[in-house]
Amino acid sequence: CTCGPWCTTASTTAWARLAGHLSYLSQHHPHLQNKMARGLQAQQSQAKAAEKAAKLKKQAGNNKHDNAKTAAAGLKFTCSVCRSPMPDPKTYKQHFENKHPKAPMPDELKDAAV
């Protein structure tokens, strides 16, 4: 091979010669090397990763237990017969009329509008 002093002999394999060429190029021509992201690109990557982590953390808070607690907080009335939770007197009265027609209506529901 006549490409230069970094190339050994003609008896070496093509891969070995290629490795020798790449080694020479990386030592004598540093501008040809691929570099990792620096400066602005690195900052943008870090910002994007931080945003993604914050989004995942926010989503982790919305689990089944949290939703059940929120739903239970809105149920303020309890049926006196079956102990079913109800959100408001109107729903409670409808429930009572449909599920317990023979039971006497509680005083709190007699004046609730349907």
Coordinates of C-alpha atoms in Angstrom, one line a residue:
C1 CA 0.0 0.0 0.0
T2 CA 1.4 3.4 -0.8
C3 CA -1.1 5.6 1.1
G4 CA 1.4 6.6 3.8
P5 CA 3.5 5.6 6.8
W6 CA 0.5 4.7 9.0
C7 CA -0.4 1.9 6.7
T8 CA 1.6 -1.2 7.6
T9 CA 2.2 -3.8 5.0
A10 CA 0.2 -5.3 2.1
S11 CA -0.2 -8.5 4.1
T12 CA -2.5 -7.0 6.8
T13 CA -6.3 -7.3 6.4
A14 CA -8.4 -4.6 4.9
W15 CA -10.0 -3.9 8.4
A16 CA -6.6 -3.4 10.0
R17 CA -5.6 -1.0 7.2
L18 CA -8.9 0.9 7.7
A19 CA -8.3 1.1 11.4
G20 CA -4.8 2.5 10.8
H21 CA -6.2 5.1 8.4
L22 CA -8.9 6.2 10.9
S23 CA -6.3 6.4 13.7
Y24 CA -4.1 8.6 11.5
L25 CA -7.1 10.8 10.5
S26 CA -8.2 11.3 14.1
Q27 CA -4.7 12.2 15.3
H28 CA -3.9 14.6 12.4
H29 CA -7.3 15.9 11.4
P30 CA -9.4 16.5 14.6
H31 CA -11.9 18.6 12.7
L32 CA -13.1 15.4 11.1
Q33 CA -14.2 13.7 14.4
N34 CA -17.8 13.4 15.4
K35 CA -18.4 15.2 18.6
M36 CA -21.1 14.9 21.2
A37 CA -23.6 17.7 21.6
R38 CA -22.1 20.8 23.3
G39 CA -23.3 24.2 24.2
L40 CA -26.8 25.2 23.2
Q41 CA -27.7 21.7 21.9
A42 CA -26.8 20.1 25.3
Q43 CA -28.8 22.8 27.2
Q44 CA -31.8 22.1 25.0
S45 CA -31.5 18.3 25.6
Q46 CA -31.3 18.9 29.3
A47 CA -34.3 21.2 29.3
K48 CA -36.3 18.7 27.3
A49 CA -35.4 15.8 29.6
A50 CA -36.3 17.9 32.7
E51 CA -39.7 18.8 31.1
K52 CA -40.4 15.1 30.3
A53 CA -39.5 14.1 33.9
A54 CA -41.8 16.8 35.3
K55 CA -44.6 15.6 33.1
L56 CA -44.1 12.0 34.3
K57 CA -44.1 13.1 37.9
K58 CA -47.3 15.0 37.4
Q59 CA -49.0 12.0 35.8
A60 CA -47.8 9.7 38.6
G61 CA -50.0 11.7 41.1
N62 CA -53.2 10.8 39.2
N63 CA -53.7 7.3 40.4
K64 CA -56.8 5.3 41.4
H65 CA -56.4 6.0 45.1
D66 CA -56.3 9.8 44.5
N67 CA -59.4 9.7 42.2
A68 CA -61.3 7.6 44.8
K69 CA -60.5 10.1 47.5
T70 CA -61.7 13.0 45.4
A71 CA -64.9 11.2 44.5
A72 CA -65.6 10.3 48.1
A73 CA -65.2 13.9 49.2
G74 CA -68.1 14.9 46.9
L75 CA -70.5 12.4 48.4
K76 CA -72.0 14.3 51.4
F77 CA -75.2 12.3 52.0
T78 CA -75.7 8.7 53.1
C79 CA -78.9 6.7 52.6
S80 CA -80.4 5.8 56.0
V81 CA -81.6 2.4 54.7
C82 CA -78.7 1.0 52.6
R83 CA -75.9 3.4 53.5
S84 CA -75.2 4.2 49.9
P85 CA -73.3 7.6 49.5
M86 CA -75.1 10.4 47.6
P87 CA -73.7 13.7 46.3
D88 CA -76.8 15.8 46.8
P89 CA -80.4 15.8 48.3
K90 CA -82.0 15.6 44.8
T91 CA -80.1 12.4 43.9
Y92 CA -80.7 11.0 47.4
K93 CA -84.5 11.6 47.1
Q94 CA -84.6 9.9 43.7
H95 CA -82.6 7.0 45.1
F96 CA -84.9 6.6 48.1
E97 CA -88.1 6.7 45.9
N98 CA -86.7 4.1 43.5
K99 CA -84.9 1.7 45.8
H100 CA -86.9 2.0 49.0
P101 CA -90.5 2.8 48.1
K102 CA -92.0 1.1 51.2
A103 CA -89.7 2.7 53.7
P104 CA -90.8 6.0 55.2
M105 CA -89.2 9.1 53.7
P106 CA -86.7 10.8 55.9
D107 CA -87.6 14.4 57.1
E108 CA -84.5 15.8 55.3
L109 CA -85.8 14.6 51.9
K110 CA -89.5 15.6 52.2
D111 CA -88.8 19.2 51.0
A112 CA -86.0 18.3 48.5
A113 CA -87.0 19.1 44.9
V114 CA -86.9 16.4 42.3

